[in-house]
Each structure stands twice: as structure tokens, then as C-alpha cells.
CSV table of C-alpha atoms in Angstrom, one decimal:
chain,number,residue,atom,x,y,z
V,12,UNK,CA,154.3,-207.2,9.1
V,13,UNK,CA,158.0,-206.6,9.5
V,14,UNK,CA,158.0,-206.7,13.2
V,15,UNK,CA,156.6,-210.2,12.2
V,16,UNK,CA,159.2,-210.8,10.2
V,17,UNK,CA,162.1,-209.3,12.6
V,18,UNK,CA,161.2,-211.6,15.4
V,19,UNK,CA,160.7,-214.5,13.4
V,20,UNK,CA,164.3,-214.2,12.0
V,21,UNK,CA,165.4,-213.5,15.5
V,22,UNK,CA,163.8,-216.8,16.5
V,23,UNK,CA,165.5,-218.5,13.2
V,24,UNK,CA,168.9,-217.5,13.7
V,25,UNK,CA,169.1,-217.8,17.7
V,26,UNK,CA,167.8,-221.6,17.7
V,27,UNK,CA,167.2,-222.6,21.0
V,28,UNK,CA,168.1,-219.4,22.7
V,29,UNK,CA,165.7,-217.9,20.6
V,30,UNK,CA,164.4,-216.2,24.2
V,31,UNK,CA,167.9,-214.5,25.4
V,32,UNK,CA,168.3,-212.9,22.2
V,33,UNK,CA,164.4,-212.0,21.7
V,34,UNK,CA,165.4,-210.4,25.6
V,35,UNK,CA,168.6,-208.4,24.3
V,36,UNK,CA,166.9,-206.9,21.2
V,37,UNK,CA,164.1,-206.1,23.2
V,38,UNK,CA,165.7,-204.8,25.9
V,39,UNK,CA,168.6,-203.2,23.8
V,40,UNK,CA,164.9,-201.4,21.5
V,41,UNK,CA,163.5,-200.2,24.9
V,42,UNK,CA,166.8,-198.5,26.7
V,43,UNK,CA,167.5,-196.8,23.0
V,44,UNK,CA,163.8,-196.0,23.0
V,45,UNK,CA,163.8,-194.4,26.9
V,46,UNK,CA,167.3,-192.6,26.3
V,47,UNK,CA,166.3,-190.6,23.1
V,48,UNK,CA,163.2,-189.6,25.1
V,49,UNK,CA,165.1,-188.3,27.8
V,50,UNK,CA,167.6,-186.5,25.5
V,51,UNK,CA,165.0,-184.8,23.5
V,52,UNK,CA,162.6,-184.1,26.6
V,53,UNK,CA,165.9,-182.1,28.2
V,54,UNK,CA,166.8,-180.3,25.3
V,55,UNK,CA,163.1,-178.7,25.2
V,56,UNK,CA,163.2,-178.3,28.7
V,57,UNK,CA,166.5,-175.9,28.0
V,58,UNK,CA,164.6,-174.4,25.1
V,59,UNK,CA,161.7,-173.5,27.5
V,60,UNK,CA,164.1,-172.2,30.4
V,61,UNK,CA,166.2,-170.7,27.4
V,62,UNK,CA,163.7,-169.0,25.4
V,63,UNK,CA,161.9,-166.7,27.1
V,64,UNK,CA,165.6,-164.9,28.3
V,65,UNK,CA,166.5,-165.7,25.0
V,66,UNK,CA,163.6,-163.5,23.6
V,67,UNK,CA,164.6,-161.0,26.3
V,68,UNK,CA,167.8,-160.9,25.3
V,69,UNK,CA,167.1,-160.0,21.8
V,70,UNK,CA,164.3,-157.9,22.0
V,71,UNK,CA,166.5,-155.6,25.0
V,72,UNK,CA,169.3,-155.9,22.3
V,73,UNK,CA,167.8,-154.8,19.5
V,74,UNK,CA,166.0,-152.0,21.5
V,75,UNK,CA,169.6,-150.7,22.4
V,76,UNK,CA,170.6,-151.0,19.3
V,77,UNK,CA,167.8,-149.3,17.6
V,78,UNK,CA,167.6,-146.4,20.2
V,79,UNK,CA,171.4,-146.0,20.0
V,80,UNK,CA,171.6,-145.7,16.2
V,81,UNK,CA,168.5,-143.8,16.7
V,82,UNK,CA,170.3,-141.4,19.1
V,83,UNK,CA,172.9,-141.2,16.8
V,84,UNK,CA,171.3,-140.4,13.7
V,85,UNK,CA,169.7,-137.5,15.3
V,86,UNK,CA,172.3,-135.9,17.2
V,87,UNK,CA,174.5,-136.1,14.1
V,88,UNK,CA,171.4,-134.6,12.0
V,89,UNK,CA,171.5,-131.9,14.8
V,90,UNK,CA,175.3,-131.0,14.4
V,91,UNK,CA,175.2,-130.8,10.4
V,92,UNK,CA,171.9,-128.6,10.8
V,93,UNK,CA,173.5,-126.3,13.0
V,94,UNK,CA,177.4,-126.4,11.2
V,95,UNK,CA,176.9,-127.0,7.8
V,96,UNK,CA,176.5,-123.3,7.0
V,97,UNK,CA,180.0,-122.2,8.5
V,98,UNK,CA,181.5,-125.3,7.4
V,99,UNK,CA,180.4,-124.3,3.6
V,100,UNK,CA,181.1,-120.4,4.4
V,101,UNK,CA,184.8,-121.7,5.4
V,102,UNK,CA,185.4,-123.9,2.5
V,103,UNK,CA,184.6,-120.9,0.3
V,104,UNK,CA,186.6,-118.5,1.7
V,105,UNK,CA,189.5,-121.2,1.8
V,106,UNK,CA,188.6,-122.2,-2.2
V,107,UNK,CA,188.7,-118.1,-2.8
């Protein structure tokens, strides 16, 4: 119904050249209509080429990160468990 309405007020208000402007809106409708489409169907195409190293990316990342705070956590753990007792004995004999 209002594509109905559309062209008919195209027709109205263009008078006799009701066929050049029926032309530019049409054409002017189909090149917006084919360059949207080719914007959005090359930024999924980047998504799809993107993604998957993307996904890499983090999961490699995060598995660094984890096993370095990992390694970390444990090799302090380690250090404390094996110090802790001079490091009190010290403090006490300092305190005394």
C-alpha cells in the first residue's frame, strides 16, 4: 500500500517526466540497496577470516596467562613453604 502510494506521488509531482524521476528513485533504491549488501557481506567476510585467529588469539592468550599466573602462584607457594620458618625464626630473634 505505501509503495502504491510512493509511486503515485512520484508520478503526481514529476508531471510529465513522471518516467525519469520513477528511473532516479528507482535506480537511486537499487545502487543503495546493492551497496549496503556489499558492505555488510564484507564485513562478515572479515568476521569469518577474523574469527577463527581471533578465537586463537584469545584462547593462546588466556592459556599463557593462566599457566603463567599458574606458575607463579606455585613457585611463590614453594618459596614461602620452604622460608617462612627462618623468616619467622629471624624476626624473633630480631624482635628479642
Amino acid at each position: 500500500m505505501a509503495a502504491v502510494w510512493a509511486i503515485s506521488t512520484i508520478v503526481i509531482k514529476a508531471g510529465s517526466n513522471w518516467e525519469r524521476k520513477m528511473f532516479i528513485e528507482s535506480s537511486r533504491f537499487a545502487a543503495s540497496a546493492i551497496a549496503g549488501t556489499t558492505v555488510v557481506n564484507a564485513g562478515l567476510a572479515l568476521l569469518v577470516f577474523a574469527t577463527p585467529f581471533g578465537w586463537m588469539g584469545l584462547v593462546v592468550g588466556g592459556l599463557a596467562v593462566a599457566g603463567t599466573a599458574a606458575g607463579t602462584s606455585i613457585w611463590t607457594n614453594n618459596k614461602l613453604k620452604s622460608n617462612s620458618g627462618d623468616w619467622y625464626d629471624d624476626i624473633m630473634n630480631w624482635l628479642k
